[in-house]
Structure formats: C-alpha cells, structure tokens
Coordinates of N, CA and C in Angstrom, one line a residue:
I1 N -18.1 -25.9 -5.6 CA -16.7 -25.6 -5.5 C -16.1 -25.6 -6.9
K2 N -15.3 -24.6 -7.2 CA -14.7 -24.4 -8.6 C -13.6 -25.5 -8.8
D3 N -13.8 -26.1 -10.0 CA -12.7 -26.9 -10.5 C -11.5 -25.9 -10.9
P4 N -10.3 -26.3 -10.7 CA -9.1 -25.5 -11.0 C -9.1 -25.0 -12.4
N5 N -9.8 -25.7 -13.3 CA -9.8 -25.3 -14.7 C -11.0 -24.4 -15.1
F6 N -11.8 -24.1 -14.1 CA -13.0 -23.3 -14.4 C -12.8 -21.9 -13.8
T7 N -12.7 -20.9 -14.7 CA -12.2 -19.6 -14.3 C -13.2 -18.5 -14.4
T8 N -14.5 -18.8 -14.7 CA -15.5 -17.8 -14.8 C -16.5 -17.9 -13.6
Q9 N -17.6 -17.2 -13.7 CA -18.6 -17.1 -12.6 C -19.4 -18.4 -12.5
I10 N -19.8 -18.8 -11.2 CA -20.6 -20.0 -11.0 C -22.0 -19.7 -11.4
L11 N -22.5 -18.5 -11.0 CA -23.9 -18.1 -11.4 C -23.8 -16.8 -12.2
D12 N -24.5 -16.8 -13.3 CA -24.6 -15.6 -14.2 C -26.1 -15.3 -14.4
I13 N -26.7 -14.3 -13.7 CA -28.1 -14.0 -13.7 C -28.4 -12.8 -14.6
T14 N -29.3 -13.0 -15.5 CA -29.6 -11.9 -16.5 C -31.1 -11.9 -16.8
N15 N -31.5 -10.9 -17.6 CA -32.8 -10.9 -18.3 C -34.0 -10.9 -17.3
S16 N -33.9 -10.0 -16.2 CA -35.0 -9.8 -15.3 C -35.3 -11.0 -14.5
N17 N -34.4 -12.0 -14.4 CA -34.7 -13.1 -13.5 C -34.6 -12.8 -12.1
T18 N -35.2 -13.6 -11.2 CA -35.0 -13.5 -9.8 C -34.5 -14.9 -9.3
V19 N -33.4 -14.8 -8.5 CA -32.7 -16.0 -8.0 C -32.6 -15.8 -6.5
T20 N -33.0 -16.9 -5.7 CA -32.9 -16.9 -4.3 C -32.1 -18.1 -3.8
T21 N -31.1 -17.8 -3.0 CA -30.2 -18.9 -2.5 C -30.4 -19.1 -1.0
T22 N -30.4 -20.3 -0.5 CA -30.6 -20.7 0.9 C -29.7 -21.9 1.1
N23 N -28.9 -21.9 2.2 CA -28.2 -23.1 2.6 C -27.3 -23.7 1.5
I24 N -26.5 -22.9 0.9 CA -25.6 -23.4 -0.1 C -24.3 -22.6 0.0
I25 N -23.2 -23.3 -0.3 CA -21.9 -22.6 -0.3 C -21.3 -22.6 -1.7
F26 N -21.0 -21.3 -2.1 CA -20.3 -21.1 -3.4 C -18.8 -20.9 -3.1
D27 N -18.0 -21.8 -3.4 CA -16.6 -21.8 -3.1 C -15.7 -21.6 -4.3
G28 N -15.0 -20.5 -4.4 CA -14.1 -20.2 -5.5 C -12.9 -21.0 -5.5
N29 N -12.5 -21.7 -4.4 CA -11.4 -22.6 -4.4 C -10.1 -21.9 -4.7
E30 N -10.0 -20.6 -4.5 CA -8.8 -19.8 -4.7 C -8.3 -19.8 -6.2
V31 N -9.2 -20.2 -7.1 CA -8.9 -20.3 -8.5 C -8.7 -18.9 -9.1
I32 N -7.6 -18.6 -9.8 CA -7.4 -17.4 -10.5 C -8.5 -17.2 -11.6
S33 N -9.4 -16.2 -11.4 CA -10.6 -16.2 -12.2 C -10.7 -14.8 -12.9
S34 N -11.5 -14.8 -14.0 CA -11.8 -13.6 -14.7 C -13.3 -13.3 -14.4
G35 N -13.5 -12.6 -13.3 CA -14.9 -12.2 -12.9 C -15.2 -12.6 -11.5
A36 N -16.3 -12.2 -11.0 CA -16.8 -12.5 -9.7 C -17.3 -13.9 -9.6
L37 N -17.6 -14.4 -8.4 CA -18.1 -15.7 -8.2 C -19.6 -15.8 -8.7
I38 N -20.3 -14.8 -8.4 CA -21.7 -14.6 -8.8 C -21.9 -13.3 -9.5
E39 N -22.5 -13.2 -10.6 CA -22.8 -12.0 -11.3 C -24.3 -11.9 -11.7
A40 N -24.8 -10.7 -11.6 CA -26.2 -10.4 -11.9 C -26.4 -9.1 -12.6
R41 N -27.2 -9.2 -13.7 CA -27.4 -8.0 -14.5 C -28.9 -7.8 -14.7
N42 N -29.5 -6.7 -14.4 CA -30.9 -6.4 -14.7 C -31.8 -7.4 -14.1
S43 N -31.5 -7.9 -12.9 CA -32.2 -8.9 -12.2 C -32.3 -8.7 -10.7
T44 N -32.8 -9.7 -10.0 CA -32.9 -9.6 -8.5 C -32.2 -10.9 -7.9
L45 N -31.4 -10.6 -6.9 CA -30.7 -11.7 -6.2 C -31.0 -11.6 -4.7
N46 N -31.5 -12.7 -4.2 CA -31.8 -12.7 -2.7 C -30.9 -13.8 -2.1
L47 N -30.0 -13.3 -1.2 CA -29.0 -14.2 -0.6 C -29.5 -14.4 0.9
N48 N -30.1 -15.6 1.1 CA -30.7 -15.9 2.4 C -29.8 -16.7 3.3
E49 N -30.3 -17.0 4.5 CA -29.6 -17.7 5.5 C -28.9 -19.0 5.0
G50 N -27.7 -19.2 5.4 CA -26.9 -20.4 5.0 C -26.2 -20.2 3.7
T51 N -26.3 -19.1 3.0 CA -25.6 -18.9 1.8 C -24.2 -18.3 2.1
T52 N -23.2 -18.9 1.6 CA -21.8 -18.5 1.8 C -21.2 -18.3 0.4
I53 N -20.5 -17.2 0.2 CA -19.8 -16.9 -1.0 C -18.3 -16.6 -0.7
T54 N -17.4 -17.5 -1.1 CA -16.1 -17.4 -0.5 C -15.0 -17.8 -1.4
K55 N -13.8 -17.3 -1.2 CA -12.5 -17.8 -1.8 C -12.5 -17.6 -3.3
N56 N -13.1 -16.5 -3.8 CA -12.9 -16.2 -5.2 C -11.8 -15.2 -5.4
N57 N -11.0 -15.3 -6.4 CA -9.9 -14.4 -6.7 C -10.0 -13.9 -8.1
N58 N -10.7 -12.7 -8.2 CA -10.9 -12.1 -9.5 C -9.7 -11.3 -9.9
R59 N -9.1 -11.7 -11.0 CA -7.9 -11.0 -11.5 C -8.2 -10.0 -12.6
G60 N -9.5 -10.0 -13.0 CA -9.9 -8.9 -13.9 C -10.3 -9.4 -15.3
R61 N -11.0 -8.6 -16.0 CA -11.4 -8.9 -17.4 C -12.0 -7.6 -18.0
Y62 N -12.5 -7.7 -19.3 CA -13.1 -6.6 -20.0 C -14.6 -6.6 -19.6
Y63 N -15.0 -5.4 -19.2 CA -16.5 -5.2 -18.9 C -17.1 -4.4 -20.0
V64 N -18.1 -5.0 -20.6 CA -18.8 -4.3 -21.7 C -19.6 -3.2 -21.2
E65 N -20.1 -3.2 -19.9 CA -20.9 -2.1 -19.4 C -20.1 -0.8 -19.3
F66 N -18.8 -0.9 -19.2 CA -18.0 0.3 -19.1 C -17.0 0.5 -20.2
S67 N -16.9 -0.5 -21.1 CA -15.9 -0.5 -22.1 C -14.4 -0.3 -21.6
K68 N -14.2 -1.0 -20.5 CA -12.9 -0.9 -19.9 C -12.6 -2.2 -19.2
S69 N -11.3 -2.4 -18.8 CA -10.9 -3.6 -18.1 C -10.6 -3.3 -16.6
G70 N -10.6 -4.4 -15.9 CA -10.3 -4.3 -14.4 C -10.8 -5.5 -13.7
A71 N -10.9 -5.4 -12.4 CA -11.5 -6.4 -11.6 C -12.6 -5.8 -10.7
L72 N -13.8 -6.2 -11.0 CA -15.0 -5.7 -10.2 C -15.7 -6.8 -9.5
G73 N -15.5 -6.9 -8.2 CA -16.2 -7.9 -7.4 C -15.5 -9.2 -7.3
G74 N -15.0 -9.5 -6.1 CA -14.5 -10.8 -5.9 C -15.6 -11.8 -5.6
G75 N -16.5 -11.5 -4.7 CA -17.6 -12.3 -4.4 C -18.8 -12.1 -5.4
L76 N -19.2 -10.8 -5.5 CA -20.4 -10.5 -6.3 C -20.1 -9.3 -7.2
F77 N -20.5 -9.4 -8.5 CA -20.6 -8.2 -9.4 C -22.1 -8.1 -9.7
I78 N -22.7 -6.9 -9.3 CA -24.1 -6.7 -9.5 C -24.3 -5.5 -10.3
W79 N -24.9 -5.6 -11.5 CA -25.1 -4.5 -12.4 C -26.6 -4.2 -12.6
Q80 N -27.0 -3.0 -12.2 CA -28.3 -2.5 -12.5 C -29.4 -3.5 -12.0
S81 N -29.3 -3.9 -10.7 CA -30.1 -5.0 -10.2 C -30.5 -4.7 -8.8
N82 N -31.3 -5.6 -8.2 CA -31.7 -5.5 -6.8 C -30.9 -6.6 -6.1
L83 N -30.3 -6.3 -5.0 CA -29.6 -7.3 -4.2 C -30.1 -7.2 -2.7
N84 N -30.6 -8.3 -2.2 CA -31.1 -8.4 -0.9 C -30.3 -9.4 -0.1
I85 N -29.7 -9.0 1.0 CA -28.8 -9.9 1.8 C -29.5 -10.1 3.1
N86 N -29.9 -11.4 3.3 CA -30.7 -11.8 4.5 C -30.0 -12.9 5.2
G87 N -28.9 -12.7 5.8 CA -28.2 -13.7 6.6 C -27.1 -14.4 5.9
A88 N -26.7 -14.0 4.7 CA -25.6 -14.6 3.9 C -24.3 -14.2 4.5
T89 N -23.3 -14.9 4.1 CA -21.9 -14.6 4.5 C -21.0 -14.5 3.2
I90 N -20.3 -13.4 3.1 CA -19.5 -13.1 1.9 C -18.1 -12.9 2.5
T91 N -17.2 -13.8 2.3 CA -15.9 -13.8 3.0 C -14.7 -14.4 2.3
Y92 N -13.6 -13.9 2.5 CA -12.3 -14.4 2.0 C -12.3 -14.3 0.5
N93 N -12.9 -13.3 -0.1 CA -12.7 -13.1 -1.6 C -11.7 -12.0 -1.9
K94 N -11.2 -12.0 -3.1 CA -10.2 -11.0 -3.5 C -10.5 -10.4 -4.8
T95 N -10.1 -9.2 -5.0 CA -9.8 -8.6 -6.3 C -8.3 -8.3 -6.4
S96 N -7.7 -8.6 -7.5 CA -6.3 -8.3 -7.6 C -6.0 -8.1 -9.1
A97 N -6.5 -7.0 -9.7 CA -6.4 -6.8 -11.1 C -4.9 -6.7 -11.5
Q98 N -4.7 -7.4 -12.6 CA -3.3 -7.4 -13.2 C -3.1 -6.3 -14.2
S99 N -4.2 -5.8 -14.7 CA -4.2 -4.7 -15.7 C -5.5 -4.0 -15.7
G100 N -5.6 -2.9 -16.5 CA -6.9 -2.2 -16.5 C -6.9 -1.1 -15.5
V101 N -8.1 -0.5 -15.2 CA -8.2 0.7 -14.4 C -8.9 0.4 -13.1
W102 N -9.4 -0.7 -12.8 CA -10.2 -0.9 -11.6 C -9.8 -2.1 -10.8
S103 N -9.9 -2.0 -9.4 CA -9.9 -3.1 -8.5 C -10.9 -2.7 -7.4
H104 N -12.2 -3.1 -7.7 CA -13.3 -2.6 -6.8 C -14.0 -3.8 -6.1
G105 N -14.3 -3.6 -4.8 CA -15.2 -4.4 -4.1 C -14.8 -5.9 -4.1
A106 N -13.9 -6.2 -3.2 CA -13.5 -7.6 -3.1 C -14.6 -8.5 -2.6
G107 N -15.5 -7.9 -1.8 CA -16.7 -8.6 -1.4 C -17.8 -8.4 -2.4
I108 N -18.2 -7.2 -2.6 CA -19.3 -6.8 -3.5 C -18.9 -5.6 -4.3
S109 N -19.0 -5.7 -5.7 CA -19.0 -4.5 -6.5 C -20.4 -4.3 -7.1
M110 N -21.0 -3.1 -6.9 CA -22.4 -3.0 -7.3 C -22.6 -1.6 -7.9
P111 N -22.5 -1.5 -9.2 CA -22.8 -0.2 -9.9 C -24.3 -0.3 -10.3
R112 N -25.0 0.7 -9.9 CA -26.5 0.9 -10.3 C -27.3 -0.2 -9.6
G113 N -28.3 0.3 -8.9 CA -29.3 -0.6 -8.3 C -29.7 -0.3 -6.9
I114 N -30.3 -1.3 -6.3 CA -30.8 -1.2 -4.9 C -30.2 -2.3 -4.1
L115 N -29.5 -2.0 -3.0 CA -28.9 -3.0 -2.1 C -29.5 -2.9 -0.7
N116 N -30.1 -4.0 -0.3 CA -30.6 -4.0 1.1 C -29.8 -5.1 1.9
L117 N -29.0 -4.6 2.8 CA -28.3 -5.5 3.7 C -29.1 -5.5 5.0
N118 N -29.8 -6.6 5.2 CA -30.7 -6.8 6.4 C -30.0 -7.5 7.5
S119 N -29.3 -8.5 7.1 CA -28.5 -9.3 8.1 C -27.4 -10.1 7.3
G120 N -26.4 -10.5 8.0 CA -25.4 -11.3 7.4 C -24.0 -10.7 7.7
T121 N -23.0 -11.3 7.0 CA -21.6 -10.9 7.3 C -20.8 -10.7 6.1
I122 N -20.1 -9.6 6.0 CA -19.2 -9.3 4.8 C -17.8 -9.1 5.5
S123 N -16.9 -10.1 5.4 CA -15.7 -10.0 6.2 C -14.5 -10.7 5.5
Y124 N -13.3 -10.2 5.9 CA -12.1 -10.8 5.4 C -11.9 -10.8 3.9
N125 N -12.5 -9.9 3.2 CA -12.3 -9.7 1.8 C -11.2 -8.7 1.6
E126 N -10.4 -8.8 0.5 CA -9.2 -8.0 0.4 C -9.0 -7.6 -1.1
N127 N -8.8 -6.3 -1.3 CA -8.3 -5.8 -2.6 C -6.7 -5.9 -2.5
V128 N -6.2 -6.7 -3.4 CA -4.7 -6.9 -3.3 C -4.0 -6.2 -4.5
G129 N -2.8 -5.8 -4.2 CA -2.0 -5.2 -5.3 C -2.0 -3.6 -5.2
T130 N -1.4 -3.0 -6.2 CA -1.2 -1.6 -6.1 C -1.8 -0.8 -7.2
I131 N -2.8 -1.4 -7.9 CA -3.5 -0.7 -9.0 C -4.1 0.6 -8.5
E132 N -4.0 1.7 -9.3 CA -4.3 3.0 -8.8 C -5.8 3.2 -8.3
N133 N -6.7 2.7 -9.1 CA -8.1 2.9 -8.7 C -8.6 1.7 -7.9
Q134 N -8.3 1.7 -6.7 CA -8.6 0.5 -5.8 C -9.5 1.0 -4.7
V135 N -10.8 0.5 -4.6 CA -11.7 1.1 -3.7 C -12.7 0.0 -3.1
G136 N -13.1 0.2 -1.9 CA -14.2 -0.6 -1.3 C -14.0 -2.1 -1.2
S137 N -13.2 -2.5 -0.2 CA -12.9 -3.9 -0.1 C -14.1 -4.7 0.3
G138 N -14.9 -4.2 1.3 CA -16.1 -4.9 1.7 C -17.2 -4.8 0.6
I139 N -17.5 -3.5 0.4 CA -18.5 -3.1 -0.6 C -18.1 -1.9 -1.4
S140 N -18.1 -2.0 -2.7 CA -18.0 -0.8 -3.6 C -19.4 -0.6 -4.2
F141 N -20.0 0.6 -4.0 CA -21.4 0.8 -4.4 C -21.5 2.2 -5.1
D142 N -22.2 2.3 -6.2 CA -22.4 3.6 -6.8 C -23.7 3.6 -7.6
R143 N -24.2 4.8 -7.7 CA -25.4 5.1 -8.5 C -26.6 4.3 -8.1
G144 N -27.2 4.6 -6.9 CA -28.4 3.8 -6.5 C -28.6 4.1 -5.0
T145 N -29.3 3.2 -4.4 CA -29.7 3.3 -3.0 C -29.2 2.0 -2.2
F146 N -28.5 2.3 -1.1 CA -28.0 1.2 -0.3 C -28.6 1.4 1.1
I147 N -29.4 0.5 1.6 CA -30.0 0.5 2.9 C -29.4 -0.6 3.8
M148 N -28.7 -0.2 4.8 CA -28.1 -1.2 5.8 C -29.0 -1.2 7.0
N149 N -29.8 -2.2 7.2 CA -30.7 -2.4 8.3 C -30.0 -3.2 9.4
G150 N -29.0 -4.0 9.1 CA -28.3 -4.8 10.0 C -27.1 -5.4 9.3
G151 N -26.5 -6.5 10.0 CA -25.4 -7.1 9.4 C -24.1 -6.6 9.9
V152 N -23.0 -7.3 9.6 CA -21.7 -6.9 10.0 C -20.7 -6.8 8.8
I153 N -20.0 -5.7 8.7 CA -19.0 -5.5 7.7 C -17.7 -5.3 8.5
S154 N -16.8 -6.3 8.4 CA -15.6 -6.3 9.3 C -14.4 -7.0 8.7
N155 N -13.3 -6.5 9.2 CA -12.0 -7.2 8.9 C -11.7 -7.3 7.4
N156 N -12.2 -6.3 6.6 CA -11.8 -6.2 5.2 C -10.6 -5.3 5.0
K157 N -9.8 -5.5 4.0 CA -8.6 -4.8 3.8 C -8.4 -4.3 2.4
I158 N -7.8 -3.1 2.3 CA -7.6 -2.4 1.1 C -6.3 -1.5 1.2
L159 N -5.7 -1.3 0.1 CA -4.5 -0.4 0.2 C -4.9 1.1 0.3
K160 N -6.0 1.5 -0.4 CA -6.2 3.0 -0.5 C -7.5 3.5 0.1
Y161 N -8.6 3.2 -0.5 CA -9.8 3.9 -0.1 C -11.0 3.0 0.2
G162 N -11.5 3.1 1.5 CA -12.7 2.4 1.9 C -12.5 1.0 2.2
G163 N -12.0 0.7 3.4 CA -11.8 -0.7 3.8 C -13.1 -1.4 4.0
G164 N -14.1 -0.8 4.6 CA -15.4 -1.4 4.7 C -16.3 -1.1 3.5
I165 N -16.5 0.2 3.2 CA -17.4 0.6 2.2 C -16.8 1.8 1.4
F166 N -16.9 1.7 0.1 CA -16.7 2.9 -0.7 C -18.0 3.2 -1.5
I167 N -18.5 4.4 -1.4 CA -19.7 4.8 -2.0 C -19.5 6.0 -2.8
T168 N -20.0 6.0 -4.1 CA -19.7 7.2 -5.0 C -20.8 7.4 -6.0
T169 N -20.7 8.4 -6.8 CA -21.7 8.7 -7.8 C -21.0 9.3 -9.0
A170 N -21.8 9.3 -10.1 CA -21.4 10.0 -11.3 C -22.5 10.9 -11.8
E171 N -23.4 10.2 -12.6 CA -24.6 10.9 -13.1 C -25.9 10.6 -12.5
V172 N -25.9 9.7 -11.5 CA -27.2 9.4 -10.8 C -26.9 9.5 -9.3
D173 N -27.8 10.1 -8.5 CA -27.7 10.3 -7.1 C -27.5 8.9 -6.4
T174 N -26.6 8.9 -5.4 CA -26.3 7.7 -4.6 C -26.6 8.1 -3.1
V175 N -27.4 7.2 -2.5 CA -27.8 7.4 -1.1 C -27.5 6.1 -0.3
M176 N -26.9 6.2 0.8 CA -26.8 5.1 1.8 C -27.5 5.6 3.1
I177 N -28.3 4.7 3.6 CA -29.0 4.9 4.9 C -28.6 3.7 5.8
M178 N -27.9 4.1 6.9 CA -27.5 3.0 7.9 C -28.5 3.1 9.0
N179 N -29.4 2.1 9.1 CA -30.3 2.0 10.2 C -29.9 1.1 11.3
G180 N -28.8 0.3 11.1 CA -28.3 -0.6 12.1 C -27.2 -1.4 11.6
G181 N -26.7 -2.4 12.4 CA -25.6 -3.2 12.0 C -24.3 -2.5 12.5
S182 N -23.2 -3.1 12.0 CA -21.9 -2.6 12.5 C -20.8 -2.6 11.4
I183 N -20.0 -1.6 11.4 CA -18.8 -1.5 10.5 C -17.6 -1.4 11.3
Q184 N -16.8 -2.5 11.5 CA -15.8 -2.5 12.5 C -14.5 -3.2 11.9
N185 N -13.4 -2.8 12.4 CA -12.1 -3.5 12.2 C -11.7 -3.7 10.8
N186 N -12.1 -2.7 9.9 CA -11.7 -2.7 8.5 C -10.5 -1.9 8.4
T187 N -9.6 -2.1 7.4 CA -8.3 -1.5 7.4 C -8.0 -1.0 6.0
V188 N -7.5 0.3 5.9 CA -6.7 0.8 4.8 C -5.3 0.6 5.1
T189 N -4.6 -0.3 4.4 CA -3.3 -0.7 4.8 C -2.1 0.2 4.4
G190 N -2.4 1.1 3.4 CA -1.3 2.0 2.9 C -0.9 3.0 3.9
S191 N 0.3 3.6 3.6 CA 0.9 4.6 4.6 C 0.7 6.0 4.2
T192 N 0.2 6.3 3.0 CA 0.0 7.7 2.5 C -1.1 8.4 3.3
D193 N -0.8 9.6 3.7 CA -1.8 10.3 4.5 C -3.1 10.5 3.9
G194 N -3.2 10.6 2.6 CA -4.5 10.8 1.9 C -5.3 9.6 1.7
W195 N -4.8 8.4 2.1 CA -5.6 7.2 2.0 C -6.5 7.0 3.2
R196 N -7.8 7.1 3.0 CA -8.7 7.4 4.1 C -9.9 6.4 4.1
G197 N -10.7 6.5 5.2 CA -11.9 5.8 5.2 C -11.8 4.3 5.5
G198 N -11.3 4.0 6.6 CA -11.2 2.6 7.0 C -12.6 1.9 7.1
G199 N -13.6 2.7 7.6 CA -14.9 2.2 7.7 C -15.8 2.5 6.4
I200 N -16.0 3.9 6.2 CA -16.8 4.3 5.0 C -16.0 5.5 4.4
Y201 N -15.9 5.4 3.1 CA -15.4 6.5 2.2 C -16.5 6.9 1.3
A202 N -17.0 8.1 1.5 CA -18.0 8.6 0.6 C -17.4 9.6 -0.4
N203 N -17.7 9.4 -1.7 CA -17.1 10.2 -2.7 C -18.1 10.7 -3.7
R204 N -17.7 11.8 -4.4 CA -18.5 12.4 -5.5 C -17.5 12.6 -6.6
E205 N -17.7 11.9 -7.7 CA -16.7 11.9 -8.8 C -16.6 13.4 -9.4
Q206 N -15.4 13.7 -9.8 CA -15.1 15.0 -10.3 C -16.0 15.3 -11.5
G207 N -16.7 16.4 -11.5 CA -17.5 16.8 -12.6 C -18.9 16.1 -12.5
A208 N -19.2 15.4 -11.5 CA -20.5 14.7 -11.4 C -21.6 15.7 -11.3
T209 N -22.8 15.4 -11.9 CA -24.0 16.2 -11.8 C -24.9 15.7 -10.7
S210 N -24.5 14.8 -9.9 CA -25.4 14.1 -8.9 C -24.7 14.2 -7.6
S211 N -25.3 13.6 -6.6 CA -24.8 13.7 -5.2 C -24.6 12.3 -4.5
T212 N -23.7 12.3 -3.6 CA -23.5 11.1 -2.7 C -23.8 11.6 -1.3
T213 N -24.8 10.9 -0.6 CA -25.1 11.3 0.7 C -25.3 10.0 1.6
V214 N -24.6 10.0 2.7 CA -24.7 8.9 3.7 C -25.4 9.4 4.9
Y215 N -26.5 8.7 5.3 CA -27.2 9.1 6.5 C -27.0 7.9 7.5
I216 N -26.4 8.3 8.7 CA -26.2 7.3 9.7 C -27.2 7.5 10.8
K217 N -28.2 6.7 10.9 CA -29.3 6.8 11.8 C -29.1 5.9 13.1
N218 N -28.4 4.8 12.9 CA -28.2 3.9 14.0 C -27.1 3.0 13.6
G219 N -26.6 2.2 14.5 CA -25.5 1.2 14.2 C -24.2 1.7 14.8
I220 N -23.2 0.8 14.6 CA -21.8 1.0 15.2 C -20.8 1.2 14.0
I221 N -20.0 2.2 14.1 CA -18.8 2.4 13.2 C -17.6 2.7 14.1
E222 N -16.8 1.7 14.3 CA -15.7 1.9 15.2 C -14.5 0.9 14.9
N223 N -13.3 1.3 15.5 CA -12.1 0.5 15.4 C -11.7 0.2 14.0
N224 N -12.0 1.0 13.1 CA -11.5 0.9 11.7 C -10.1 1.6 11.7
I225 N -9.3 1.3 10.7 CA -7.9 1.8 10.6 C -7.6 2.4 9.3
A226 N -7.0 3.6 9.3 CA -6.5 4.2 8.0 C -5.5 5.3 8.4
P227 N -4.6 5.6 7.5 CA -3.7 6.7 7.8 C -4.4 8.0 8.2
S228 N -5.5 8.3 7.5 CA -6.3 9.5 7.8 C -7.8 9.1 7.9
D229 N -8.5 9.8 8.8 CA -10.0 9.6 9.0 C -10.3 8.1 9.0
P230 N -10.0 7.4 10.0 CA -10.1 5.9 10.0 C -11.5 5.4 10.0
N231 N -12.5 6.1 10.6 CA -13.8 5.5 10.6 C -14.7 6.0 9.4
T232 N -14.8 7.3 9.2 CA -15.6 7.8 8.0 C -14.8 8.9 7.4
F233 N -15.0 9.1 6.1 CA -14.5 10.2 5.4 C -15.4 10.6 4.2
A234 N -15.7 11.9 4.0 CA -16.4 12.3 2.8 C -15.6 13.3 2.0
S235 N -15.5 13.1 0.7 CA -14.6 13.9 -0.1 C -15.4 14.5 -1.3
S236 N -14.9 15.5 -1.9 CA -15.3 16.0 -3.2 C -16.8 16.3 -3.3
G237 N -17.3 16.9 -2.2 CA -18.7 17.3 -2.2 C -19.7 16.3 -1.7
A238 N -19.2 15.1 -1.4 CA -20.1 14.0 -0.7 C -20.4 14.4 0.7
Q239 N -21.4 13.8 1.3 CA -21.8 14.1 2.6 C -22.0 12.9 3.5
I240 N -21.5 12.9 4.7 CA -21.9 11.9 5.7 C -22.6 12.6 6.8
I241 N -23.9 12.3 7.1 CA -24.7 13.0 8.0 C -25.0 12.0 9.2
D242 N -24.4 12.2 10.3 CA -24.6 11.3 11.5 C -25.8 11.8 12.3
Q243 N -26.8 11.1 12.3 CA -28.1 11.5 12.9 C -28.4 10.6 14.2
R244 N -27.3 9.9 14.7 CA -27.5 9.1 15.9 C -27.7 10.0 17.1

C-alpha cells in the first residue's frame, strides 16, 4: 500500500526481466501519483490469481518514450512488453491528467507488445476530467496483438472514446482477437453524439500506414452505454469483424 508521500510506481520492470505475481495486493491508496501503479518496459509481466491492482490515481508526467506529457495507465503502463493476465483483478484506478496531451487507460495503457487476457477482471476504472485525448478506460492498446480468451471488462467509465477498450495503430499493425470473456456495462459518459464505443472503440490514426482489426470469434459484448454506437465502433479505416 502506498505511503501518502510515495507518488511513483510500486514496481518498475525493465531490461528483459520476467516478473510473476500471485496472491498480492498492490494498493495505490488514492495517492495523487505521477505514473501507473506498475510499469514494465521491454519485459514480461504475468499477473496470476490473487493479484489485485487497485486505487491508483495517475495525474500524469513526462514520458520519454513519446517525448510528451500526460497520464498513461492508472493501474498498468506496459511499453513494448508481454503482459499475461491469468486471474488478476485491476479495479478502481484512475487517470486524470492535469496537463499534456493524453489520458489513456485508467486500467491498462499498453503501447507496443502482446497482451493475453486469459481470465480476470478489469472493472470500475475511470478516466477523469476533460482532457481532449482521453481513450480506453478499461484498456488502451496500440501497436501489437491483444488476445482475449476470457475475463471480464466491466463498469469502466470515460468521457469520450472506448469505455471498455480503445484499440488503435500508427505505424505497426494492431490486431485484437476475442475468443471469449465479456465486455459489459462500460460507459462513455459524455453527451456529444460523436463520442462512441462504450464497449470497444477501434481506431486507425490519421495518416497511419498500418491497420487496426478486431476479430470477435466468441464472447459477450452487451449493455454498454455511449451517445453513439454503445457496444462497438470502428472509425478511420479500422475494422471490427464479428465472426460469432
């Protein structure tokens, strides 16, 4: 549990290390922080049964990876790494950037890498505030492969785009394959008609040379809320292909 005077990440994983967690709670204690609760770069993180990542409030900082400021990841910031979720719970985390250009992934922000969600729960995470570039309260994922074999993504909230999941690309193809699990009861809270994708928002950045494709093979996507396209939305050349 974070001391009120400790404002950075509890775990910082780098240099091709592999870390596996089981039966442990990482509690951010609602401390106003500069960064996610756990961060990994060029490494592998396995979050197994009994792992809980909760109550972190990322207000933002400068990210050398992008040479810009913002808030990326309330619970987790994963850069160019492998993330395997096997029964963990990521809940009640926030991003609420006070300045900069981003407020991404109150639960998980993951640029570049491979994400396997096999089981577990990502719920009640929230992107707070009105910063313009606010996406993916449960998960913000780009430039890599995201395979969802199971798990629950539910009751996450965001003002604009992607209450459950925001997935996008720039210069590297991004693919999501949903083989199972559920994406339910996530909310885009804003009232503007163009704010979409309570469940999944798939995007392709303007001028991108790569593609974003979501394949839905099995699982449940329902009861999500947004002013437009509440369950799924694909924009700017992205594709959502429902194969159920």
